[in-house]
Structure formats: C-alpha cells, structure tokens
C-alpha cells in the first residue's frame, strides 16, 4: 500500500514515510492510493476480538510496510490494560432504543484525541527508524484544546522526540489550559498564542514547511513531524473504532450483520468524521455520516450548498474544540470525491487561501450529498440538550457530544430516518464543567474554582470525576508563556536550543 498527496499525484511514499513526514512537501496531505476493501467475514471475525485485536486487523490493511511484530508492539503499547479506564477502550452504550453513544474519552486526557495519540508515538518512532535514521523528531502541534494535551501525554519522555504545543490564549477551556500547562516530561513545551485556533494552525503549517527553519533543524540532525490530524498516523487509528462500535452493536444484538447504521460526529477539523468515511468506503455498512457543528457552521453550509466560505464571524463557544473555520481534513475528502483530481484540490485550497472560499462542482457536490448530512446548533441549544439528555436518560454528556446529539434529533425529526444510529462522544463532561454544570441546573456554582465545580457536578449527577482530571489539582504550572504569531518560530528554535 502506498500513499500519495492530495495536491500532487506523482508523489508515492510508504506509510512509514507518510507518518514521519506528516505533510507532503508541496503542502498536500497524504492519502492512501487505494482504500482497502473488506467483506462480511472480516467484520464477523473482528466481532470476536478485543479492541487491540480489532486495531491490529485494521491497521495491518493500511500499514503494510510494518511487520507483524512492529504492529503488535505499537498496538499493545497504546491500548494495553490500564491506559484507558475501561476494558473495552471505546465502549458503545445505549442512550435509547436505536440510539447508541460511542464513548471515545476513556484515555488519559479524557478526550477522543487519546484514541489516536496514544498510538501515534509508537507509529512515529517505528516509522522514523525505517525512514529517518537517528534523527530527532520535533512534533509541532496547533491545538483547539484537546489535541495539545493528548499529544503531550502521548509523547512525554518518548526517546528521540520533542513536542511543542501552541494553543489560542482565549480559545480553550480553563481545564484544558490547566491540563497542558501542568504537563510533566523532559521533552515537552507549551506556549499560548495571541490569536484563534486557525491562526495557530496556519502559523504552525508555515513553520513546518519553511525551508529556512527546516534547514536549521537539519543542521542539528532534527526534523519536524506533526501530531495534528493532518498526519495519516492520526487518522488511521480512528478508523478502528467505527469498526469496533459496529461489532459491539452486533454483539449486543442491536443490529444484524450487514445492516446499515448512521453515524453522527461532532466535527471541527474533519478528522474524526473522515475516519468514518474511510470505514464506509472500506465496506463497513454505514448509510449516512452526519456532520455536527456548533455556531461555527462553515461545514453545515458547505454540505448543504457546496460552497466553502471561511470569511465569516468566528465564535468562541462552549464546545471550543470545534471552533474552527478551516477544516484541514476536508482536503482529503475532496481528493477522493473528485476522482483523485489533484489539480482540482490544489485549486480549491489556493482559492481558500487567497479568497477565503471555494465552490465544488456539481458532481462532487452530489457525491457529498449522497454520504453526508450536516447540521449545527448554538450554545443555548447545546446546554439545553445536556440538561434534557440528563433528565430523560440520566446520561451526562459534554458540550461537543451534546452538539452531535442535538443535530441527530433534529435530523431524525426532519427526515424520519430511524436507522440505528451511533453518536460519537468526544470528551468527558468534566473537561467542560462550567457549561455542563449550568446545563444540569446548578447555575449558582458556575464561577467557582474549577475543581470545586467538578465536585459539585459529581455530587449532583453521581457521575465520577475521571482520575487524571482530579489529579491536576496538585500539579504545579510549568508553562505560562504567551507569544504573538510573529514570535512562534523563535519559540520553536528556543525550545530546541538552536541559535537564531
Ligand atoms: C478535536 C475534537 C473534536 C473535533 O474533531 P475533529 O477530528 O477535529 O473534527 C470534537 N470534540 C472534541 C472534544 C475534540 O477534542
């Protein structure tokens, strides 16, 4: 299996090269040249395996240049007992008849990013051994809150790596900020930037592709790689849990083998839902992929009209990990849906960069409509949903998951499509205590100290605070730097001890 670039089809690299490089030299994203197909027997077999076994089966279809023992080492290391606070790793629980929740936040940082970022360091160091002999890998991350912490936790003290995280100073929750700024480990650094997530992501991308900075690193035997969802090594682990949830539904006798399901994903950078698209293309029986957005509804408009327009107001919402106007992974979808038309993708991305918008042609638009539905909801609806779902089902969900739940019920009402449905739940409610607390009716406690709010929420709901979040209370803040966008390159070089 080889990988090519969304912006230049003459590119041909192995999985290890794609993962080590992170992004293709001309700025395109790596995509598999062919999407592997599976049959019913494959799903039947998966259903008999545990999460580690399922992950190995799926990954071996994509990472064909990894040996079996390398894959074993990677997958066992990432998902071994004790890393996730529940044996199933990513359990599927019923909300009501026909509606299940796929809980992706049982890892060490309590957000779905752990599903991939516990595995990525293994994939990356194994890849680098094959392709980048002996080079120190420098991971640059732009985060809307959860990726940063998950990357820090995944890479801390991993030999031959450094990880440096940039987050928007006013764009993450207090708990997310605290999680990052108290990070332990000898190869990590964290820096706030003045700007929003898109600013952070754009700047990181430009540092990443700057010939000048790359040369400075090369002189020190270092190279950049990426832990953002533009890295194929982030996406491929996410395909696994869509297969896994299907198997769980089979084992719970909620569906028959071959029966189609709908999947709803709270979406920001389009990574999580794109993984579901790959699963669908591989042959997992999925009818519709429902893309849920908050007030930053650039994707809702795109799915409805084929017009992508980032020139719009940017909202800071109670679901900050979805406060994104440039959804990077959409580029991969455009490549696949346009019949792998690299010139078309390049054109769209240039349009986005130069004019802030692009429109896809009719054939691509119709293909999008065949697979995707889009919907959005604002903060008020998000909080109402949290309260409503808690009082009806005694299920406590976080703000991002609530967006997906709300969008699903709107879709159901609009279309009457009651296909069995799985809603991806992307974070623990305790990562966003103020909004969740307000939603379940304890307005007075909002504004208390963050840990006090978690305790109030626990007392009120009986849902336990995840141990990693409770433990932060006793950790010192290690990182408090705030930089302008123009200073980011210097921050990178300083962290690595490179003269400039
Ligand atoms: C990152 C994140 C999302 C968005 O996922 P994408 O892959 O960027 O679409 C949604 N919810 C939470 C809690 C997240 O951390």
Short mmCIF file of C-alpha atoms and ligand atoms in Angstrom, two decimals:
data_model
loop_
_atom_site.label_atom_id
_atom_site.label_comp_id
_atom_site.label_asym_id
_atom_site.label_seq_id
_atom_site.Cartn_x
_atom_site.Cartn_y
_atom_site.Cartn_z
CA UNK A 1 0.00 0.00 0.00
CA UNK A 2 1.34 3.39 -1.00
CA UNK A 3 0.30 6.93 -0.22
CA UNK A 4 0.08 9.93 -2.50
CA UNK A 5 -0.53 13.65 -1.99
CA UNK A 6 -3.87 15.43 -2.40
CA UNK A 7 -2.05 18.17 -4.34
CA UNK A 8 0.36 16.11 -6.42
CA UNK A 9 -0.50 12.64 -7.59
CA UNK A 10 3.05 11.91 -8.72
CA UNK A 11 4.01 11.59 -5.03
CA UNK A 12 4.34 7.97 -3.92
CA UNK A 13 5.50 7.12 -0.39
CA UNK A 14 5.18 4.26 2.10
CA UNK A 15 3.05 4.53 5.24
CA UNK A 16 6.21 5.00 7.31
CA UNK A 17 7.29 7.92 5.12
CA UNK A 18 3.82 9.46 5.21
CA UNK A 19 3.73 9.25 9.00
CA UNK A 20 7.27 10.55 9.51
CA UNK A 21 6.86 13.46 7.09
CA UNK A 22 3.40 14.42 8.40
CA UNK A 23 2.61 16.62 5.40
CA UNK A 24 3.73 16.34 1.78
CA UNK A 25 6.47 18.75 0.62
CA UNK A 26 4.18 20.80 -1.65
CA UNK A 27 1.65 21.26 1.16
CA UNK A 28 -0.78 18.46 0.27
CA UNK A 29 -1.99 15.78 2.67
CA UNK A 30 -1.10 12.12 2.34
CA UNK A 31 -3.91 9.79 1.29
CA UNK A 32 -3.91 6.06 0.55
CA UNK A 33 -3.59 5.34 -3.19
CA UNK A 34 -6.29 2.74 -2.77
CA UNK A 35 -8.75 2.25 0.06
CA UNK A 36 -8.70 -1.41 1.13
CA UNK A 37 -12.00 -3.27 0.97
CA UNK A 38 -13.33 -5.73 3.48
CA UNK A 39 -16.13 -8.30 3.39
CA UNK A 40 -18.66 -9.59 5.89
CA UNK A 41 -16.35 -12.36 7.04
CA UNK A 42 -13.85 -9.71 8.10
CA UNK A 43 -16.43 -7.98 10.30
CA UNK A 44 -17.57 -11.33 11.72
CA UNK A 45 -14.00 -12.07 12.69
CA UNK A 46 -13.44 -8.61 14.19
CA UNK A 47 -16.51 -9.04 16.35
CA UNK A 48 -14.80 -11.92 18.15
CA UNK A 49 -11.71 -9.83 19.03
CA UNK A 50 -10.98 -7.27 21.72
CA UNK A 51 -10.06 -3.67 20.88
CA UNK A 52 -6.37 -4.44 20.48
CA UNK A 53 -7.17 -7.31 18.13
CA UNK A 54 -9.54 -5.16 16.09
CA UNK A 55 -6.97 -2.38 15.86
CA UNK A 56 -4.32 -4.77 14.60
CA UNK A 57 -6.57 -6.12 11.86
CA UNK A 58 -7.49 -2.67 10.54
CA UNK A 59 -4.01 -1.17 10.84
CA UNK A 60 -2.41 -4.09 9.02
CA UNK A 61 -4.52 -3.22 5.96
CA UNK A 62 -3.04 0.28 5.83
CA UNK A 63 0.45 -0.02 7.31
CA UNK A 64 1.67 -2.77 5.01
CA UNK A 65 5.31 -1.78 5.50
CA UNK A 66 5.10 -2.54 9.24
CA UNK A 67 5.97 -6.09 10.28
CA UNK A 68 3.55 -8.06 12.38
CA UNK A 69 5.75 -7.74 15.43
CA UNK A 70 6.06 -3.99 14.92
CA UNK A 71 2.28 -3.68 14.77
CA UNK A 72 1.93 -5.81 17.88
CA UNK A 73 4.39 -3.61 19.71
CA UNK A 74 2.57 -0.42 18.66
CA UNK A 75 -0.98 -1.52 19.34
CA UNK A 76 -0.26 -3.32 22.59
CA UNK A 77 1.71 -0.33 23.86
CA UNK A 78 -1.08 2.11 23.06
CA UNK A 79 -4.14 0.23 24.29
CA UNK A 80 -2.74 -2.12 26.94
CA UNK A 81 -4.66 -2.62 30.17
CA UNK A 82 -4.52 0.41 32.43
CA UNK A 83 -4.08 3.09 29.77
CA UNK A 84 -7.81 3.52 29.31
CA UNK A 85 -10.11 3.49 32.31
CA UNK A 86 -12.40 0.87 30.84
CA UNK A 87 -11.64 -2.54 29.45
CA UNK A 88 -13.49 -2.02 26.17
CA UNK A 89 -11.24 1.04 25.47
CA UNK A 90 -14.05 2.67 23.45
CA UNK A 91 -17.38 1.32 24.74
CA UNK A 92 -20.70 1.63 22.94
CA UNK A 93 -23.55 2.40 25.35
CA UNK A 94 -27.25 2.71 24.65
CA UNK A 95 -28.95 6.07 25.05
CA UNK A 96 -32.37 4.84 23.99
CA UNK A 97 -33.70 2.21 21.63
CA UNK A 98 -31.89 2.65 18.30
CA UNK A 99 -29.51 5.34 19.53
CA UNK A 100 -26.10 4.48 20.97
CA UNK A 101 -23.17 6.55 22.15
CA UNK A 102 -19.60 5.62 21.25
CA UNK A 103 -17.52 6.86 24.19
CA UNK A 104 -14.10 7.86 22.94
CA UNK A 105 -12.81 9.63 26.05
CA UNK A 106 -11.68 6.90 28.42
CA UNK A 107 -7.99 7.63 27.83
CA UNK A 108 -5.52 9.58 29.99
CA UNK A 109 -6.59 13.07 28.85
CA UNK A 110 -10.34 12.40 28.75
CA UNK A 111 -10.91 13.37 25.10
CA UNK A 112 -11.15 11.31 21.93
CA UNK A 113 -7.72 12.51 20.79
CA UNK A 114 -6.20 9.83 23.04
CA UNK A 115 -7.59 7.14 20.75
CA UNK A 116 -5.03 8.20 18.14
CA UNK A 117 -2.40 10.00 20.19
CA UNK A 118 -1.69 7.09 22.48
CA UNK A 119 -0.79 5.14 19.34
CA UNK A 120 0.91 7.83 17.24
CA UNK A 121 4.20 7.96 19.20
CA UNK A 122 4.63 4.23 18.60
CA UNK A 123 3.76 4.56 14.91
CA UNK A 124 6.01 7.57 14.51
CA UNK A 125 9.10 6.21 16.27
CA UNK A 126 8.71 2.90 14.44
CA UNK A 127 8.33 4.77 11.13
CA UNK A 128 11.28 7.04 11.86
CA UNK A 129 13.52 4.03 12.47
CA UNK A 130 12.69 2.87 8.95
CA UNK A 131 12.98 6.22 7.18
CA UNK A 132 14.78 8.88 9.18
CA UNK A 133 17.73 7.05 10.70
CA UNK A 134 18.61 8.53 14.02
CA UNK A 135 17.04 11.96 13.53
CA UNK A 136 15.42 13.68 16.48
CA UNK A 137 11.70 14.16 15.72
CA UNK A 138 10.22 17.53 16.62
CA UNK A 139 6.44 17.47 16.94
CA UNK A 140 4.73 20.82 16.46
CA UNK A 141 1.10 20.98 17.47
CA UNK A 142 -1.58 23.61 16.99
CA UNK A 143 -4.45 22.79 19.27
CA UNK A 144 -8.00 23.88 19.89
CA UNK A 145 -7.58 22.34 23.35
CA UNK A 146 -7.65 18.57 23.34
CA UNK A 147 -5.01 17.59 20.78
CA UNK A 148 -2.34 19.51 22.65
CA UNK A 149 -2.79 17.70 25.91
CA UNK A 150 -3.22 14.33 24.23
CA UNK A 151 -0.02 14.85 22.21
CA UNK A 152 1.93 15.95 25.29
CA UNK A 153 0.74 12.93 27.22
CA UNK A 154 1.39 10.55 24.32
CA UNK A 155 4.91 11.81 23.58
CA UNK A 156 6.18 12.75 27.06
CA UNK A 157 9.64 11.26 27.62
CA UNK A 158 9.48 9.27 24.38
CA UNK A 159 13.09 8.95 23.31
CA UNK A 160 14.30 10.97 20.30
CA UNK A 161 11.22 13.19 20.26
CA UNK A 162 10.34 16.73 21.34
CA UNK A 163 6.83 18.06 21.47
CA UNK A 164 5.86 21.72 21.36
CA UNK A 165 2.23 22.81 21.64
CA UNK A 166 0.67 26.14 20.66
CA UNK A 167 -2.85 26.98 21.81
CA UNK A 168 -5.05 30.08 21.38
CA UNK A 169 -4.81 32.01 24.65
CA UNK A 170 -8.51 32.80 24.89
CA UNK A 171 -9.78 29.82 22.94
CA UNK A 172 -9.54 26.82 25.27
CA UNK A 173 -11.39 25.89 28.46
CA UNK A 174 -9.81 26.57 31.86
CA UNK A 175 -9.43 22.83 32.43
CA UNK A 176 -7.83 22.30 29.01
CA UNK A 177 -5.35 25.11 29.74
CA UNK A 178 -4.50 23.69 33.14
CA UNK A 179 -4.08 20.20 31.73
CA UNK A 180 -1.49 21.49 29.25
CA UNK A 181 0.34 23.97 31.47
CA UNK A 182 0.95 21.38 34.19
CA UNK A 183 2.28 18.78 31.74
CA UNK A 184 5.18 16.71 33.01
CA UNK A 185 8.05 15.32 30.96
CA UNK A 186 11.53 16.37 29.86
CA UNK A 187 10.87 16.79 26.14
CA UNK A 188 7.75 18.97 26.23
CA UNK A 189 6.86 22.68 26.00
CA UNK A 190 3.61 24.64 25.79
CA UNK A 191 3.02 28.20 24.59
CA UNK A 192 -0.15 30.29 24.32
CA UNK A 193 -0.53 32.50 21.26
CA UNK A 194 -2.44 35.70 20.69
CA UNK A 195 -4.98 34.60 18.11
CA UNK A 196 -7.55 31.88 17.47
CA UNK A 197 -7.07 28.23 16.55
CA UNK A 198 -6.99 28.93 12.81
CA UNK A 199 -4.16 31.42 13.41
CA UNK A 200 -2.25 28.81 15.40
CA UNK A 201 -2.82 26.13 12.78
CA UNK A 202 -1.87 28.36 9.86
CA UNK A 203 1.33 29.51 11.58
CA UNK A 204 2.35 26.00 12.56
CA UNK A 205 1.79 24.85 8.99
CA UNK A 206 4.00 27.64 7.68
CA UNK A 207 6.80 26.96 10.19
CA UNK A 208 6.50 23.32 9.27
CA UNK A 209 7.05 23.97 5.56
CA UNK A 210 9.59 26.83 5.90
CA UNK A 211 12.78 25.82 4.07
CA UNK A 212 14.82 28.12 6.32
CA UNK A 213 13.60 26.61 9.59
CA UNK A 214 13.86 23.10 8.21
CA UNK A 215 17.50 23.73 7.27
CA UNK A 216 18.25 24.94 10.81
CA UNK A 217 16.79 21.75 12.22
CA UNK A 218 18.57 19.54 9.70
CA UNK A 219 21.90 21.04 10.79
CA UNK A 220 21.15 19.72 14.29
CA UNK A 221 20.05 16.31 12.98
CA UNK A 222 16.42 17.14 13.76
CA UNK A 223 13.28 17.07 11.67
CA UNK A 224 9.67 18.18 12.04
CA UNK A 225 6.71 15.92 12.17
CA UNK A 226 3.09 16.54 13.01
CA UNK A 227 0.68 15.15 15.56
CA UNK A 228 -2.24 17.13 14.15
CA UNK A 229 -4.93 15.27 12.29
CA UNK A 230 -3.23 16.14 9.02
CA UNK A 231 -0.85 13.26 9.89
CA UNK A 232 -2.01 9.94 8.45
CA UNK A 233 -0.83 8.32 11.69
CA UNK A 234 -3.56 10.26 13.49
CA UNK A 235 -6.31 9.26 11.11
CA UNK A 236 -5.72 5.58 10.69
CA UNK A 237 -6.20 4.70 14.40
CA UNK A 238 -9.56 6.49 14.26
CA UNK A 239 -10.91 4.17 11.58
CA UNK A 240 -10.65 1.33 14.09
CA UNK A 241 -13.34 2.50 16.50
CA UNK A 242 -16.02 2.76 13.83
CA UNK A 243 -15.50 -0.91 13.06
CA UNK A 244 -15.34 -1.62 16.76
CA UNK A 245 -18.66 0.09 17.51
CA UNK A 246 -20.31 -1.83 14.67
CA UNK A 247 -19.00 -5.07 16.17
CA UNK A 248 -20.27 -4.02 19.60
CA UNK A 249 -23.74 -3.37 18.19
CA UNK A 250 -23.64 -6.82 16.58
CA UNK A 251 -22.57 -8.44 19.83
CA UNK A 252 -25.26 -6.53 21.73
CA UNK A 253 -27.76 -7.89 19.15
CA UNK A 254 -28.88 -4.39 18.25
CA UNK A 255 -28.19 -4.92 14.54
CA UNK A 256 -27.79 -7.83 12.11
CA UNK A 257 -24.57 -8.37 10.16
CA UNK A 258 -24.80 -6.22 7.03
CA UNK A 259 -27.42 -3.85 8.46
CA UNK A 260 -26.65 -0.21 7.88
CA UNK A 261 -26.14 2.34 10.65
CA UNK A 262 -25.92 6.12 10.72
CA UNK A 263 -23.02 7.83 12.43
CA UNK A 264 -23.06 11.32 13.92
CA UNK A 265 -19.77 13.08 14.64
CA UNK A 266 -19.20 16.42 16.37
CA UNK A 267 -16.79 17.95 13.90
CA UNK A 268 -14.04 20.56 13.86
CA UNK A 269 -11.06 19.74 11.69
CA UNK A 270 -12.98 16.98 9.89
CA UNK A 271 -10.57 14.27 11.08
CA UNK A 272 -12.91 12.14 13.14
CA UNK A 273 -15.69 12.09 10.59
CA UNK A 274 -13.23 11.49 7.77
CA UNK A 275 -12.10 8.32 9.55
CA UNK A 276 -15.74 7.21 9.48
CA UNK A 277 -15.82 7.96 5.75
CA UNK A 278 -12.81 5.67 5.22
CA UNK A 279 -14.57 2.96 7.23
CA UNK A 280 -17.63 3.38 4.98
CA UNK A 281 -15.53 3.23 1.82
CA UNK A 282 -13.85 0.07 3.10
CA UNK A 283 -17.25 -1.58 3.26
CA UNK A 284 -18.49 -1.01 6.79
CA UNK A 285 -22.29 -0.78 6.42
CA UNK A 286 -22.88 2.91 7.03
CA UNK A 287 -25.76 4.81 5.48
CA UNK A 288 -25.26 8.44 6.39
CA UNK A 289 -22.47 10.35 8.07
CA UNK A 290 -23.96 13.26 9.94
CA UNK A 291 -21.57 16.14 10.46
CA UNK A 292 -22.46 18.19 13.54
CA UNK A 293 -21.13 21.73 14.05
CA UNK A 294 -21.56 24.44 16.64
CA UNK A 295 -22.15 28.13 15.77
CA UNK A 296 -19.03 27.93 13.60
CA UNK A 297 -21.12 26.22 10.96
CA UNK A 298 -18.89 26.52 7.90
CA UNK A 299 -19.26 22.77 7.28
CA UNK A 300 -23.05 22.79 7.58
CA UNK A 301 -23.21 25.42 4.86
CA UNK A 302 -20.71 23.51 2.75
CA UNK A 303 -22.60 20.23 2.95
CA UNK A 304 -25.86 22.00 2.15
CA UNK A 305 -24.56 24.09 -0.74
CA UNK A 306 -21.11 23.01 -1.95
CA UNK A 307 -19.83 26.50 -1.08
CA UNK A 308 -17.00 26.65 1.47
CA UNK A 309 -16.55 30.11 2.94
CA UNK A 310 -14.22 30.81 5.84
CA UNK A 311 -14.84 34.57 5.67
CA UNK A 312 -17.43 34.73 8.38
CA UNK A 313 -17.68 35.66 12.03
CA UNK A 314 -15.69 33.42 14.34
CA UNK A 315 -17.49 32.41 17.53
CA UNK A 316 -15.93 31.28 20.79
CA UNK A 317 -18.36 28.64 22.02
CA UNK A 318 -18.85 26.20 24.90
CA UNK A 319 -17.56 23.48 22.55
CA UNK A 320 -14.13 25.06 21.87
CA UNK A 321 -12.58 22.02 20.20
CA UNK A 322 -14.95 22.66 17.31
CA UNK A 323 -14.29 26.39 16.98
CA UNK A 324 -12.66 26.01 13.60
CA UNK A 325 -13.28 27.65 10.24
CA UNK A 326 -10.61 25.88 8.20
CA UNK A 327 -11.28 22.16 8.40
CA UNK A 328 -8.00 20.74 7.15
CA UNK A 329 -9.07 17.18 6.51
CA UNK A 330 -11.82 18.18 4.12
CA UNK A 331 -9.00 18.37 1.60
CA UNK A 332 -8.70 14.59 1.72
CA UNK A 333 -12.42 14.13 1.12
CA UNK A 334 -12.29 16.47 -1.88
CA UNK A 335 -9.47 14.40 -3.33
CA UNK A 336 -11.39 11.14 -3.05
CA UNK A 337 -14.73 12.54 -4.22
CA UNK A 338 -13.28 14.36 -7.21
CA UNK A 339 -11.90 11.13 -8.65
CA UNK A 340 -8.47 11.88 -7.17
CA UNK A 341 -8.19 15.16 -9.04
CA UNK A 342 -5.07 16.76 -7.54
CA UNK A 343 -5.32 19.88 -9.74
CA UNK A 344 -8.89 20.46 -8.54
CA UNK A 345 -7.89 20.09 -4.88
CA UNK A 346 -4.92 22.40 -5.33
CA UNK A 347 -7.21 24.96 -6.93
CA UNK A 348 -9.74 24.78 -4.09
CA UNK A 349 -7.04 25.14 -1.45
CA UNK A 350 -5.47 28.10 -3.26
CA UNK A 351 -8.93 29.66 -3.50
CA UNK A 352 -9.39 29.17 0.22
CA UNK A 353 -6.01 30.69 1.00
CA UNK A 354 -6.29 33.65 -1.37
CA UNK A 355 -10.02 34.46 -1.45
CA UNK A 356 -11.31 32.70 1.67
CA UNK A 357 -13.71 30.48 -0.24
CA UNK A 358 -14.26 27.91 -2.99
CA UNK A 359 -17.17 26.10 -4.62
CA UNK A 360 -17.12 22.46 -5.69
CA UNK A 361 -18.67 21.38 -8.97
CA UNK A 362 -21.95 19.54 -9.30
CA UNK A 363 -20.57 16.02 -9.47
CA UNK A 364 -18.52 16.42 -6.27
CA UNK A 365 -21.44 18.13 -4.57
CA UNK A 366 -23.80 15.28 -5.44
CA UNK A 367 -21.36 12.74 -4.07
CA UNK A 368 -21.14 14.70 -0.83
CA UNK A 369 -24.93 14.75 -0.58
CA UNK A 370 -25.05 11.02 -1.10
CA UNK A 371 -22.99 10.35 2.00
CA UNK A 372 -23.13 13.36 4.32
CA UNK A 373 -25.73 15.31 6.19
CA UNK A 374 -24.85 18.50 8.03
CA UNK A 375 -26.38 20.26 10.98
CA UNK A 376 -25.45 22.79 13.63
CA UNK A 377 -26.60 24.20 16.93
CA UNK A 378 -25.72 27.17 19.10
CA UNK A 379 -24.63 27.29 22.75
CA UNK A 380 -28.15 27.64 24.13
CA UNK A 381 -29.34 24.53 22.29
CA UNK A 382 -26.16 22.71 23.35
CA UNK A 383 -26.77 23.39 27.04
CA UNK A 384 -30.48 22.60 26.75
CA UNK A 385 -29.56 19.25 25.21
CA UNK A 386 -27.18 18.38 28.05
CA UNK A 387 -29.93 19.10 30.59
CA UNK A 388 -32.56 17.30 28.57
CA UNK A 389 -30.48 14.16 27.94
CA UNK A 390 -29.55 14.02 31.59
CA UNK A 391 -33.09 14.30 32.84
CA UNK A 392 -34.51 11.85 30.26
CA UNK A 393 -31.82 9.17 30.23
CA UNK A 394 -29.63 10.01 33.20
CA UNK A 395 -26.75 10.28 30.73
CA UNK A 396 -24.28 13.11 31.24
CA UNK A 397 -22.58 14.32 28.07
CA UNK A 398 -20.05 17.04 27.38
CA UNK A 399 -20.70 20.10 25.22
CA UNK A 400 -19.24 18.65 22.00
CA UNK A 401 -21.19 15.44 22.28
CA UNK A 402 -24.32 17.47 23.02
CA UNK A 403 -23.94 19.29 19.70
CA UNK A 404 -23.98 15.90 17.96
CA UNK A 405 -26.95 14.66 19.99
CA UNK A 406 -28.95 17.78 19.18
CA UNK A 407 -28.07 17.62 15.48
CA UNK A 408 -29.07 13.95 15.42
CA UNK A 409 -32.51 14.55 16.91
CA UNK A 410 -33.05 17.46 14.50
CA UNK A 411 -32.13 15.14 11.63
CA UNK A 412 -34.46 12.44 12.90
CA UNK A 413 -37.31 14.88 13.15
CA UNK A 414 -36.67 16.35 9.71
CA UNK A 415 -36.18 13.08 7.82
CA UNK A 416 -37.84 10.37 9.89
CA UNK A 417 -34.71 8.28 9.18
CA UNK A 418 -34.64 5.98 12.21
CA UNK A 419 -31.75 3.80 11.01
CA UNK A 420 -29.83 2.56 14.08
CA UNK A 421 -27.53 5.37 14.99
CA UNK A 422 -24.20 5.80 16.76
CA UNK A 423 -23.25 9.21 18.12
CA UNK A 424 -19.54 9.77 18.70
CA UNK A 425 -18.92 11.14 22.20
CA UNK A 426 -15.65 13.02 22.14
CA UNK A 427 -14.92 14.27 25.66
CA UNK A 428 -15.63 13.72 29.32
CA UNK A 429 -18.20 16.23 30.63
CA UNK A 430 -15.68 17.14 33.33
CA UNK A 431 -13.43 18.82 30.79
CA UNK A 432 -16.15 21.43 30.36
CA UNK A 433 -17.63 21.63 33.86
CA UNK A 434 -18.93 25.24 33.85
CA UNK A 435 -21.22 24.77 30.85
CA UNK A 436 -22.27 21.28 31.91
CA UNK A 437 -22.98 22.41 35.44
CA UNK A 438 -25.08 25.28 34.17
CA UNK A 439 -26.92 22.89 31.87
CA UNK A 440 -27.90 20.43 34.58
CA UNK A 441 -29.32 23.26 36.61
CA UNK A 442 -26.71 24.43 39.08
CA UNK A 443 -26.17 27.99 37.87
CA UNK A 444 -25.07 29.19 41.32
CA UNK A 445 -21.98 27.01 41.37
CA UNK A 446 -20.77 28.30 37.98
CA UNK A 447 -17.77 30.56 38.53
CA UNK A 448 -16.46 28.60 41.49
CA UNK A 449 -12.93 27.28 41.35
CA UNK A 450 -12.60 24.64 38.60
CA UNK A 451 -12.10 21.74 40.99
CA UNK A 452 -14.96 22.82 43.19
CA UNK A 453 -17.20 22.86 40.10
CA UNK A 454 -16.17 19.30 39.27
CA UNK A 455 -17.06 18.21 42.78
CA UNK A 456 -20.44 19.95 42.63
CA UNK A 457 -21.13 18.24 39.32
CA UNK A 458 -20.17 14.86 40.75
CA UNK A 459 -22.39 15.34 43.79
CA UNK A 460 -25.27 16.46 41.60
CA UNK A 461 -25.09 13.72 38.97
CA UNK A 462 -23.37 10.76 40.60
CA UNK A 463 -21.04 10.54 37.57
CA UNK A 464 -17.47 10.06 38.77
CA UNK A 465 -14.73 12.60 38.07
CA UNK A 466 -12.05 10.93 35.90
CA UNK A 467 -8.90 10.30 37.95
CA UNK A 468 -6.50 12.19 35.61
CA UNK A 469 -8.58 15.38 35.93
CA UNK A 470 -8.85 15.12 39.70
CA UNK A 471 -5.05 14.70 39.95
CA UNK A 472 -4.26 18.02 38.22
CA UNK A 473 -5.25 19.93 41.32
CA UNK A 474 -1.94 19.09 42.95
CA UNK A 475 0.33 19.79 39.99
CA UNK A 476 2.40 22.99 39.56
CA UNK A 477 2.04 25.16 36.44
CA UNK A 478 5.19 24.74 34.34
CA UNK A 479 4.36 26.79 31.23
CA UNK A 480 2.91 30.31 31.14
CA UNK A 481 4.40 31.92 28.02
CA UNK A 482 2.12 33.92 25.69
CA UNK A 483 3.59 34.78 22.27
CA UNK A 484 2.50 36.75 19.21
CA UNK A 485 2.13 34.80 15.97
CA UNK A 486 5.24 36.50 14.62
CA UNK A 487 7.28 35.12 17.52
CA UNK A 488 6.32 31.48 17.06
CA UNK A 489 9.36 30.50 15.00
CA UNK A 490 11.65 31.90 17.71
CA UNK A 491 9.73 29.98 20.38
CA UNK A 492 10.33 26.78 18.43
CA UNK A 493 14.06 27.41 17.98
CA UNK A 494 14.47 28.44 21.64
CA UNK A 495 12.82 25.29 22.87
CA UNK A 496 15.19 23.20 20.78
CA UNK A 497 18.21 25.20 21.91
CA UNK A 498 19.01 26.30 18.34
CA UNK A 499 20.82 29.65 17.85
CA UNK A 500 18.98 32.27 15.78
C1 LIG B 1 -10.96 17.57 18.42
C2 LIG B 1 -12.32 17.47 18.97
C3 LIG B 1 -13.44 17.47 18.14
C4 LIG B 1 -13.35 17.68 16.64
O1 LIG B 1 -12.75 16.59 15.99
P1 LIG B 1 -12.18 16.74 14.51
O2 LIG B 1 -11.48 15.49 14.21
O3 LIG B 1 -11.24 17.93 14.57
O4 LIG B 1 -13.34 17.02 13.63
C5 LIG B 1 -14.67 17.31 18.72
N1 LIG B 1 -14.81 17.17 20.06
C6 LIG B 1 -13.75 17.17 20.89
C7 LIG B 1 -13.97 17.03 22.36
C8 LIG B 1 -12.47 17.30 20.38
O5 LIG B 1 -11.42 17.29 21.21
#
